[in-house]
Amino acid sequence: MYRITKANEIAKNIFLFDVEAKRVSEFCLPGQFVIVRSDKDGERIPLTICDYDREKGTITLVVQVVGASSLEISKLKEGEFFEDVVGPLGRPSDLCEMSKEELKQKKIVFVAGGLGTAPVYPQVKWLHEQGIGCDVIIGAKTKDLVILEDEMKKVANNVFVTTDDGSYGRSGMVTKCLEDLVAEGHEYNHCVAIGPMIMMKFTCLTTKKLNIPTIVSLNPIMVDGTGMCGACRVTVDNEVKFACVDGPEFDGHKVDFDEAMKRATIYKTVEGRAYLKAKEGATHHGGCNHCGGDE
Amino acid sequence: MDMMKRIPVREQAPKVRATNFEEVCYGYNDKEAIDEATRCLNCKKPKCVEGCPVNIDIPHFIEHIKNGDFVKAYETITDSSTLPAVCGRVCPQETQCEGKCIRGIKGDAIAIGKLERFVADYAMEKGLKPSVQKEQNGKKVAVIGSGPSGLACAGDLAKLGYEVTIFEALHKAGGVLIYGIPQFRLPKDTVVQKEIDNIKSLGVKFETNVVIGKSLTVDDLFEKEGFDAVFIGSGAGLPRFMGIKGENANGVFSANEYLTRSNLMKAYSGESTTPIMIGKRVAVVGGGNVAMDAARTALRLGAEVHIIYRRSEKELPARAEEVHHAKEEGIIFDLLTNPVEILTDENDWVSGIKCIKMELGEPDQSGRRSPVPIDGSEFDIDVDTVIMALGTSPNPLISETTKGLETNRRKCIVTQEETGQTSREAVYAGGDAVSGASTVILAMGAGRKAAKSIDEYLSSKS
């Protein structure tokens, strides 16, 4: 059991938890993730590590309510427990493996879409601790869904917020913001884009045009997170990779996003579940109560 | 009573069991067990013992059954085996102990597996525990993985007085016994959990949710956690795929994923929040025990199920009993058939599987006749789910993070055959992590062998 030392709703339906997970906190690096279960019947849910405190033995997780399991997690309060937290899983960010000299050559822009702001934060913070500055674009649908802006400002050179509806910061998608920044004279030679699959896909199309190498962090369907199930397989540069052990970060210009997006639908999206129901007919039981029988 | 004929074991009727996850085989009752035990010839030179990877004193325990002394029978078995309730159910007895049985030459071999199971179940019912440990000797051993090899190794070391901690990557202990083998073949709460509780009662500590190679390294176990020796029993968890077109379509799963969802996450039951795609028609590719398990799971979830296997029935690597059960339950066997492409619909979900007919050619390295495709014989099978059960390989997470740990071309950890010692001092390994995907009993045997070597090593050090 893993005690929750802090639980906050930081934006509508987005929850932040500090959780005691000593082994994870001691060994994790930016880019890695954990798998959690809220209770003994819970689904295994992969979550990127947003922050960690090696002394207190805690890690910070951010969860957005998208389905039954994340709804259960969102109900957890300070002083309560996660049934399971396992990690750190996946490979640390490539940035963590570069030398200071290499890092100093980089003019890095992070592109964070929605909840993707959470996994971007530890990378920016880590760079800051190494004395490396960078710029961050935070994109959100609307003002109320912008998260971690203040925290990010403390560790980034510049933070540019853009909202789809123009309710806060700049107006428009992150891709527009990135193009505008480059047009305004900002120079970047390394981009890290983390967020919804569709946002990463279009960011990569943009950075390809702008000739900026781009790393993305994928969060596909997973069960064990240790390379055992293969549910998370993605095609990168025409090769099949397992996101849990080979990733989660990959060269964004080589990821087959269309396939990855289709694979992400199977149990997760309304369309995917409806399609599954139609295909399965009599054997369909709502993905085992997962979607309540798709009523 | 015809001494040549085996006492039949009661089973759930195929039509009934095809719709539920209850155990297929009910096992013997007292009388049936005694009757079956009476058939044993009590050979002077028992071949069955030679056939058993852990050399259980088989004639002796059967004699105790014959005399109605089931407690003594249990003690005899647990002298050599850590997991009798499991092995009595999942060992390939027909090629091991029972395969060597002298009775089997002219009649039916003694049902040694069923008798072992009977004794183990009797012990569980009566709450018998394996004999308790000696005094603690103050030395610490870390066991990586809580599957059959790890449990066996830990159990033996605890009995010798070592302080043993098992590290398990998943949230539940048991390894393949929990995530891999289905409920209807190996009940989880009434059998596996009880065997694990027995190991716990010997003083073994379990720490779940620790991925060695990620949460901690093997070196950390020595340097930071103060262990004196390490046993690696991390199994063979990496699934293989065929590399054919369409394999990443929605509806294609590894057997590992399918079985883990159903077994570990209990997606087969209504209580689970973990989804599983069932489909109307399912193709399982492969012919081993895992293929049978996946097929019979899909069948119980309501699908029509095809096993697609490239050789003929004779070469099926699965246990004869599993194949027999699968057929009885209505699994369709498409033999001498090999997939060449997975067909998809406009949304990239599986819509069928294109196969080619095979014929058997010359024997290959394994001695089995190798299958050769018949030109122009392609045909489609209409399915919406495909499960790949093509075997597994060891997970490289540990070998990649442990300096000086030698592995072979297949990523298996290299050990000394007799001792289980790896290329690193004080590090031992056994089970599928060393052999590649194999059986529960061989893994258990390797775990016990390593326990003995670890004891010798640590005793010689002090």
PDB file of C-alpha atoms in Angstrom, chain A residues 12-250:
ATOM      1  CA  LYS A  12     -11.275  20.599 -13.797  1.00  0.00           C
ATOM      2  CA  ASN A  13     -11.065  16.778 -13.640  1.00  0.00           C
ATOM      3  CA  ILE A  14      -7.273  16.845 -13.328  1.00  0.00           C
ATOM      4  CA  PHE A  15      -5.884  15.582 -10.019  1.00  0.00           C
ATOM      5  CA  LEU A  16      -2.395  15.772  -8.537  1.00  0.00           C
ATOM      6  CA  PHE A  17      -1.130  13.271  -5.954  1.00  0.00           C
ATOM      7  CA  ASP A  18       2.025  13.015  -3.914  1.00  0.00           C
ATOM      8  CA  VAL A  19       2.499   9.341  -3.108  1.00  0.00           C
ATOM      9  CA  GLU A  20       4.964   7.574  -0.843  1.00  0.00           C
ATOM     10  CA  ALA A  21       6.863   5.169  -3.087  1.00  0.00           C
ATOM     11  CA  LYS A  22      10.364   5.060  -1.699  1.00  0.00           C
ATOM     12  CA  ARG A  23      11.977   2.717  -4.188  1.00  0.00           C
ATOM     13  CA  VAL A  24      10.533   4.598  -7.152  1.00  0.00           C
ATOM     14  CA  SER A  25      11.545   7.995  -5.790  1.00  0.00           C
ATOM     15  CA  GLU A  26      15.125   6.863  -5.235  1.00  0.00           C
ATOM     16  CA  PHE A  27      15.724   5.570  -8.734  1.00  0.00           C
ATOM     17  CA  CYS A  28      13.432   7.441 -11.100  1.00  0.00           C
ATOM     18  CA  LEU A  29      14.581   9.934 -13.692  1.00  0.00           C
ATOM     19  CA  PRO A  30      12.587  12.299 -15.909  1.00  0.00           C
ATOM     20  CA  GLY A  31      10.790  10.470 -18.708  1.00  0.00           C
ATOM     21  CA  GLN A  32       9.983   7.363 -16.702  1.00  0.00           C
ATOM     22  CA  PHE A  33       6.566   6.227 -15.580  1.00  0.00           C
ATOM     23  CA  VAL A  34       4.842   4.068 -12.988  1.00  0.00           C
ATOM     24  CA  ILE A  35       1.859   1.744 -13.093  1.00  0.00           C
ATOM     25  CA  VAL A  36      -0.707   2.173 -10.350  1.00  0.00           C
ATOM     26  CA  ARG A  37      -3.842   0.434  -9.151  1.00  0.00           C
ATOM     27  CA  SER A  38      -6.312   2.326  -7.034  1.00  0.00           C
ATOM     28  CA  ASP A  39      -7.651  -0.725  -5.206  1.00  0.00           C
ATOM     29  CA  LYS A  40      -7.382  -4.486  -5.218  1.00  0.00           C
ATOM     30  CA  ASP A  41      -9.767  -4.907  -8.145  1.00  0.00           C
ATOM     31  CA  GLY A  42      -8.363  -1.940 -10.031  1.00  0.00           C
ATOM     32  CA  GLU A  43      -6.992  -1.841 -13.538  1.00  0.00           C
ATOM     33  CA  ARG A  44      -3.246  -1.319 -13.997  1.00  0.00           C
ATOM     34  CA  ILE A  45      -2.887   2.294 -15.168  1.00  0.00           C
ATOM     35  CA  PRO A  46       0.378   3.741 -16.501  1.00  0.00           C
ATOM     36  CA  LEU A  47       1.113   7.288 -15.322  1.00  0.00           C
ATOM     37  CA  THR A  48       4.142   9.411 -16.075  1.00  0.00           C
ATOM     38  CA  ILE A  49       6.112  10.627 -13.084  1.00  0.00           C
ATOM     39  CA  CYS A  50       5.594  14.390 -12.800  1.00  0.00           C
ATOM     40  CA  ASP A  51       8.012  15.047  -9.958  1.00  0.00           C
ATOM     41  CA  TYR A  52       9.904  13.232  -7.217  1.00  0.00           C
ATOM     42  CA  ASP A  53      11.412  13.948  -3.837  1.00  0.00           C
ATOM     43  CA  ARG A  54      14.165  11.492  -3.063  1.00  0.00           C
ATOM     44  CA  GLU A  55      14.425  12.628   0.560  1.00  0.00           C
ATOM     45  CA  LYS A  56      10.765  12.381   1.413  1.00  0.00           C
ATOM     46  CA  GLY A  57      10.455   9.223  -0.667  1.00  0.00           C
ATOM     47  CA  THR A  58       7.519  10.556  -2.639  1.00  0.00           C
ATOM     48  CA  ILE A  59       6.606  10.876  -6.292  1.00  0.00           C
ATOM     49  CA  THR A  60       4.065  13.187  -7.879  1.00  0.00           C
ATOM     50  CA  LEU A  61       1.437  11.867 -10.272  1.00  0.00           C
ATOM     51  CA  VAL A  62      -1.143  13.748 -12.311  1.00  0.00           C
ATOM     52  CA  VAL A  63      -4.309  12.016 -13.463  1.00  0.00           C
ATOM     53  CA  GLN A  64      -7.062  13.207 -15.754  1.00  0.00           C
ATOM     54  CA  VAL A  65     -10.476  11.587 -15.452  1.00  0.00           C
ATOM     55  CA  VAL A  66     -11.177   9.886 -18.765  1.00  0.00           C
ATOM     56  CA  GLY A  67     -12.868   6.622 -17.771  1.00  0.00           C
ATOM     57  CA  ALA A  68     -13.948   4.377 -14.933  1.00  0.00           C
ATOM     58  CA  SER A  69     -10.467   3.635 -13.589  1.00  0.00           C
ATOM     59  CA  SER A  70      -9.212   7.211 -13.598  1.00  0.00           C
ATOM     60  CA  LEU A  71     -12.487   8.225 -11.950  1.00  0.00           C
ATOM     61  CA  GLU A  72     -11.754   5.772  -9.130  1.00  0.00           C
ATOM     62  CA  ILE A  73      -8.247   7.189  -8.749  1.00  0.00           C
ATOM     63  CA  SER A  74      -9.620  10.739  -8.647  1.00  0.00           C
ATOM     64  CA  LYS A  75     -11.675   9.864  -5.565  1.00  0.00           C
ATOM     65  CA  LEU A  76      -8.586   9.041  -3.489  1.00  0.00           C
ATOM     66  CA  LYS A  77      -7.892  11.519  -0.676  1.00  0.00           C
ATOM     67  CA  GLU A  78      -4.850  12.599   1.297  1.00  0.00           C
ATOM     68  CA  GLY A  79      -4.035   9.918   3.887  1.00  0.00           C
ATOM     69  CA  GLU A  80      -5.591   7.186   1.753  1.00  0.00           C
ATOM     70  CA  PHE A  81      -3.625   4.661  -0.288  1.00  0.00           C
ATOM     71  CA  PHE A  82      -2.905   3.428  -3.766  1.00  0.00           C
ATOM     72  CA  GLU A  83      -3.080  -0.363  -3.695  1.00  0.00           C
ATOM     73  CA  ASP A  84      -0.049  -0.637  -5.974  1.00  0.00           C
ATOM     74  CA  VAL A  85       2.649   1.612  -7.411  1.00  0.00           C
ATOM     75  CA  VAL A  86       5.357  -0.057  -9.467  1.00  0.00           C
ATOM     76  CA  GLY A  87       8.289   1.564 -11.167  1.00  0.00           C
ATOM     77  CA  PRO A  88      10.183   3.429 -12.321  1.00  0.00           C
ATOM     78  CA  LEU A  89       9.359   1.879 -15.710  1.00  0.00           C
ATOM     79  CA  GLY A  90      10.564   2.718 -19.196  1.00  0.00           C
ATOM     80  CA  ARG A  91      13.795   4.411 -20.158  1.00  0.00           C
ATOM     81  CA  PRO A  92      14.737   7.833 -18.817  1.00  0.00           C
ATOM     82  CA  SER A  93      14.681  10.759 -21.212  1.00  0.00           C
ATOM     83  CA  ASP A  94      17.608  10.855 -23.657  1.00  0.00           C
ATOM     84  CA  LEU A  95      18.457  14.277 -22.238  1.00  0.00           C
ATOM     85  CA  CYS A  96      19.423  12.601 -18.936  1.00  0.00           C
ATOM     86  CA  GLU A  97      22.054  10.589 -20.757  1.00  0.00           C
ATOM     87  CA  MET A  98      23.683  13.511 -22.553  1.00  0.00           C
ATOM     88  CA  SER A  99      26.818  15.198 -21.294  1.00  0.00           C
ATOM     89  CA  LYS A 100      26.695  18.806 -20.097  1.00  0.00           C
ATOM     90  CA  GLU A 101      28.568  19.841 -23.252  1.00  0.00           C
ATOM     91  CA  GLU A 102      26.029  18.146 -25.451  1.00  0.00           C
ATOM     92  CA  LEU A 103      23.185  19.706 -23.493  1.00  0.00           C
ATOM     93  CA  LYS A 104      24.726  23.154 -23.808  1.00  0.00           C
ATOM     94  CA  GLN A 105      24.585  22.820 -27.582  1.00  0.00           C
ATOM     95  CA  LYS A 106      20.842  22.245 -27.424  1.00  0.00           C
ATOM     96  CA  LYS A 107      18.295  24.959 -27.835  1.00  0.00           C
ATOM     97  CA  ILE A 108      15.368  23.053 -26.477  1.00  0.00           C
ATOM     98  CA  VAL A 109      11.679  23.727 -26.788  1.00  0.00           C
ATOM     99  CA  PHE A 110       9.171  21.568 -24.966  1.00  0.00           C
ATOM    100  CA  VAL A 111       5.683  21.341 -26.406  1.00  0.00           C
ATOM    101  CA  ALA A 112       3.231  20.250 -23.731  1.00  0.00           C
ATOM    102  CA  GLY A 113      -0.343  19.438 -24.663  1.00  0.00           C
ATOM    103  CA  GLY A 114      -2.923  19.309 -21.864  1.00  0.00           C
ATOM    104  CA  LEU A 115      -2.028  16.607 -19.362  1.00  0.00           C
ATOM    105  CA  GLY A 116       1.304  16.222 -21.205  1.00  0.00           C
ATOM    106  CA  THR A 117       2.439  19.238 -19.184  1.00  0.00           C
ATOM    107  CA  ALA A 118       2.907  16.885 -16.221  1.00  0.00           C
ATOM    108  CA  PRO A 119       5.598  14.650 -17.810  1.00  0.00           C
ATOM    109  CA  VAL A 120       7.276  17.712 -19.382  1.00  0.00           C
ATOM    110  CA  TYR A 121       7.755  19.356 -15.986  1.00  0.00           C
ATOM    111  CA  PRO A 122      10.371  16.952 -14.497  1.00  0.00           C
ATOM    112  CA  GLN A 123      12.483  17.209 -17.648  1.00  0.00           C
ATOM    113  CA  VAL A 124      12.492  21.011 -17.545  1.00  0.00           C
ATOM    114  CA  LYS A 125      13.205  20.963 -13.824  1.00  0.00           C
ATOM    115  CA  TRP A 126      16.043  18.475 -14.299  1.00  0.00           C
ATOM    116  CA  LEU A 127      17.604  20.640 -17.028  1.00  0.00           C
ATOM    117  CA  HIS A 128      17.284  23.672 -14.762  1.00  0.00           C
ATOM    118  CA  GLU A 129      19.168  21.788 -12.045  1.00  0.00           C
ATOM    119  CA  GLN A 130      21.930  21.099 -14.585  1.00  0.00           C
ATOM    120  CA  GLY A 131      22.034  24.809 -15.389  1.00  0.00           C
ATOM    121  CA  ILE A 132      20.407  24.364 -18.781  1.00  0.00           C
ATOM    122  CA  GLY A 133      17.571  26.669 -19.783  1.00  0.00           C
ATOM    123  CA  CYS A 134      14.783  25.910 -22.208  1.00  0.00           C
ATOM    124  CA  ASP A 135      11.461  27.198 -23.507  1.00  0.00           C
ATOM    125  CA  VAL A 136       8.098  25.583 -22.888  1.00  0.00           C
ATOM    126  CA  ILE A 137       4.869  25.843 -24.825  1.00  0.00           C
ATOM    127  CA  ILE A 138       1.852  24.792 -22.783  1.00  0.00           C
ATOM    128  CA  GLY A 139      -1.251  24.158 -24.845  1.00  0.00           C
ATOM    129  CA  ALA A 140      -4.739  23.554 -23.493  1.00  0.00           C
ATOM    130  CA  LYS A 141      -8.286  23.594 -24.792  1.00  0.00           C
ATOM    131  CA  THR A 142      -9.217  26.432 -22.532  1.00  0.00           C
ATOM    132  CA  LYS A 143      -7.935  28.553 -19.637  1.00  0.00           C
ATOM    133  CA  ASP A 144      -9.281  26.254 -16.898  1.00  0.00           C
ATOM    134  CA  LEU A 145      -7.309  23.293 -18.223  1.00  0.00           C
ATOM    135  CA  VAL A 146      -3.862  24.905 -18.089  1.00  0.00           C
ATOM    136  CA  ILE A 147      -1.834  23.109 -15.420  1.00  0.00           C
ATOM    137  CA  LEU A 148       1.525  23.609 -13.694  1.00  0.00           C
ATOM    138  CA  GLU A 149       2.104  27.025 -15.253  1.00  0.00           C
ATOM    139  CA  ASP A 150       3.596  28.595 -12.105  1.00  0.00           C
ATOM    140  CA  GLU A 151       5.817  25.596 -11.392  1.00  0.00           C
ATOM    141  CA  MET A 152       7.043  25.613 -14.975  1.00  0.00           C
ATOM    142  CA  LYS A 153       7.847  29.328 -14.884  1.00  0.00           C
ATOM    143  CA  LYS A 154      10.245  28.728 -12.004  1.00  0.00           C
ATOM    144  CA  VAL A 155      12.386  26.328 -14.016  1.00  0.00           C
ATOM    145  CA  ALA A 156      12.028  27.384 -17.676  1.00  0.00           C
ATOM    146  CA  ASN A 157      13.506  30.400 -19.475  1.00  0.00           C
ATOM    147  CA  ASN A 158      10.208  31.202 -21.163  1.00  0.00           C
ATOM    148  CA  VAL A 159       6.764  29.714 -20.819  1.00  0.00           C
ATOM    149  CA  PHE A 160       4.280  30.358 -23.612  1.00  0.00           C
ATOM    150  CA  VAL A 161       0.696  29.405 -22.910  1.00  0.00           C
ATOM    151  CA  THR A 162      -1.698  28.971 -25.784  1.00  0.00           C
ATOM    152  CA  THR A 163      -5.369  27.978 -25.639  1.00  0.00           C
ATOM    153  CA  ASP A 164      -7.465  26.563 -28.455  1.00  0.00           C
ATOM    154  CA  ASP A 165     -10.272  28.989 -27.690  1.00  0.00           C
ATOM    155  CA  GLY A 166      -8.014  31.943 -26.978  1.00  0.00           C
ATOM    156  CA  SER A 167      -9.358  32.282 -23.431  1.00  0.00           C
ATOM    157  CA  TYR A 168      -5.830  32.593 -22.037  1.00  0.00           C
ATOM    158  CA  GLY A 169      -2.362  33.360 -23.380  1.00  0.00           C
ATOM    159  CA  ARG A 170      -1.924  33.061 -27.092  1.00  0.00           C
ATOM    160  CA  SER A 171      -4.716  31.764 -29.251  1.00  0.00           C
ATOM    161  CA  GLY A 172      -4.641  28.540 -31.243  1.00  0.00           C
ATOM    162  CA  MET A 173      -2.986  25.152 -31.220  1.00  0.00           C
ATOM    163  CA  VAL A 174       0.558  24.449 -30.018  1.00  0.00           C
ATOM    164  CA  THR A 175       1.686  23.982 -33.615  1.00  0.00           C
ATOM    165  CA  LYS A 176       0.693  27.525 -34.460  1.00  0.00           C
ATOM    166  CA  CYS A 177       2.426  28.794 -31.343  1.00  0.00           C
ATOM    167  CA  LEU A 178       5.630  26.966 -32.278  1.00  0.00           C
ATOM    168  CA  GLU A 179       5.557  28.293 -35.832  1.00  0.00           C
ATOM    169  CA  ASP A 180       4.917  31.816 -34.543  1.00  0.00           C
ATOM    170  CA  LEU A 181       7.795  31.593 -32.067  1.00  0.00           C
ATOM    171  CA  VAL A 182      10.194  30.493 -34.775  1.00  0.00           C
ATOM    172  CA  ALA A 183       8.903  33.288 -37.022  1.00  0.00           C
ATOM    173  CA  GLU A 184       9.444  35.719 -34.136  1.00  0.00           C
ATOM    174  CA  GLY A 185      13.112  34.722 -34.138  1.00  0.00           C
ATOM    175  CA  HIS A 186      13.319  31.993 -31.481  1.00  0.00           C
ATOM    176  CA  GLU A 187      15.816  29.358 -32.481  1.00  0.00           C
ATOM    177  CA  TYR A 188      15.431  25.715 -31.543  1.00  0.00           C
ATOM    178  CA  ASN A 189      17.402  22.621 -32.489  1.00  0.00           C
ATOM    179  CA  HIS A 190      15.685  20.115 -30.221  1.00  0.00           C
ATOM    180  CA  CYS A 191      12.001  19.635 -29.475  1.00  0.00           C
ATOM    181  CA  VAL A 192      10.270  17.378 -26.942  1.00  0.00           C
ATOM    182  CA  ALA A 193       6.530  17.048 -27.523  1.00  0.00           C
ATOM    183  CA  ILE A 194       4.283  15.315 -25.012  1.00  0.00           C
ATOM    184  CA  GLY A 195       0.514  15.271 -25.039  1.00  0.00           C
ATOM    185  CA  PRO A 196      -2.411  13.642 -26.814  1.00  0.00           C
ATOM    186  CA  MET A 197      -1.400  11.458 -29.756  1.00  0.00           C
ATOM    187  CA  ILE A 198      -3.014  13.767 -32.309  1.00  0.00           C
ATOM    188  CA  MET A 199      -1.173  16.771 -30.888  1.00  0.00           C
ATOM    189  CA  MET A 200       2.168  14.942 -31.028  1.00  0.00           C
ATOM    190  CA  LYS A 201       1.463  13.860 -34.600  1.00  0.00           C
ATOM    191  CA  PHE A 202       0.838  17.413 -35.756  1.00  0.00           C
ATOM    192  CA  THR A 203       3.696  18.843 -33.736  1.00  0.00           C
ATOM    193  CA  CYS A 204       5.985  16.382 -35.495  1.00  0.00           C
ATOM    194  CA  LEU A 205       4.648  17.404 -38.896  1.00  0.00           C
ATOM    195  CA  THR A 206       5.394  21.012 -37.972  1.00  0.00           C
ATOM    196  CA  THR A 207       8.875  20.347 -36.613  1.00  0.00           C
ATOM    197  CA  LYS A 208       9.705  18.275 -39.667  1.00  0.00           C
ATOM    198  CA  LYS A 209       8.906  21.325 -41.746  1.00  0.00           C
ATOM    199  CA  LEU A 210      10.953  23.493 -39.387  1.00  0.00           C
ATOM    200  CA  ASN A 211      13.737  20.904 -39.403  1.00  0.00           C
ATOM    201  CA  ILE A 212      13.800  20.477 -35.619  1.00  0.00           C
ATOM    202  CA  PRO A 213      14.548  16.950 -34.353  1.00  0.00           C
ATOM    203  CA  THR A 214      11.673  15.922 -32.088  1.00  0.00           C
ATOM    204  CA  ILE A 215      11.242  13.424 -29.297  1.00  0.00           C
ATOM    205  CA  VAL A 216       7.760  12.305 -28.271  1.00  0.00           C
ATOM    206  CA  SER A 217       6.608  10.313 -25.257  1.00  0.00           C
ATOM    207  CA  LEU A 218       3.960   7.715 -26.022  1.00  0.00           C
ATOM    208  CA  ASN A 219       1.360   6.455 -23.582  1.00  0.00           C
ATOM    209  CA  PRO A 220      -0.291   3.496 -25.303  1.00  0.00           C
ATOM    210  CA  ILE A 221      -2.421   0.742 -23.768  1.00  0.00           C
ATOM    211  CA  MET A 222      -0.324  -1.364 -21.400  1.00  0.00           C
ATOM    212  CA  VAL A 223      -0.872  -4.164 -18.941  1.00  0.00           C
ATOM    213  CA  ASP A 224       2.344  -5.088 -17.155  1.00  0.00           C
ATOM    214  CA  GLY A 225       4.772  -2.343 -18.243  1.00  0.00           C
ATOM    215  CA  THR A 226       7.803  -4.655 -18.205  1.00  0.00           C
ATOM    216  CA  GLY A 227       7.777  -5.972 -21.781  1.00  0.00           C
ATOM    217  CA  MET A 228       5.600  -8.961 -21.078  1.00  0.00           C
ATOM    218  CA  CYS A 229       2.313  -8.342 -22.827  1.00  0.00           C
ATOM    219  CA  GLY A 230       3.159  -6.472 -25.999  1.00  0.00           C
ATOM    220  CA  ALA A 231      -0.054  -4.448 -25.866  1.00  0.00           C
ATOM    221  CA  CYS A 232       2.005  -1.267 -26.172  1.00  0.00           C
ATOM    222  CA  ARG A 233       3.682  -2.160 -29.444  1.00  0.00           C
ATOM    223  CA  VAL A 234       4.277   0.751 -31.780  1.00  0.00           C
ATOM    224  CA  THR A 235       5.939   1.003 -35.152  1.00  0.00           C
ATOM    225  CA  VAL A 236       8.965   3.293 -35.183  1.00  0.00           C
ATOM    226  CA  ASP A 237      11.069   3.541 -38.318  1.00  0.00           C
ATOM    227  CA  ASN A 238       9.253   0.441 -39.661  1.00  0.00           C
ATOM    228  CA  GLU A 239      10.287  -1.600 -36.640  1.00  0.00           C
ATOM    229  CA  VAL A 240       7.957  -2.860 -33.933  1.00  0.00           C
ATOM    230  CA  LYS A 241       8.912  -1.522 -30.499  1.00  0.00           C
ATOM    231  CA  PHE A 242       7.400  -1.990 -27.064  1.00  0.00           C
ATOM    232  CA  ALA A 243       6.753   1.463 -25.618  1.00  0.00           C
ATOM    233  CA  CYS A 244       7.071   0.206 -22.034  1.00  0.00           C
ATOM    234  CA  VAL A 245      10.671  -0.999 -22.290  1.00  0.00           C
ATOM    235  CA  ASP A 246      12.009   0.533 -25.523  1.00  0.00           C
ATOM    236  CA  GLY A 247      10.322   3.865 -24.806  1.00  0.00           C
ATOM    237  CA  PRO A 248       8.213   5.655 -23.803  1.00  0.00           C
ATOM    238  CA  GLU A 249      10.263   8.270 -25.705  1.00  0.00           C
ATOM    239  CA  PHE A 250      10.878   7.842 -29.416  1.00  0.00           C
TER     240      PHE A 250
END
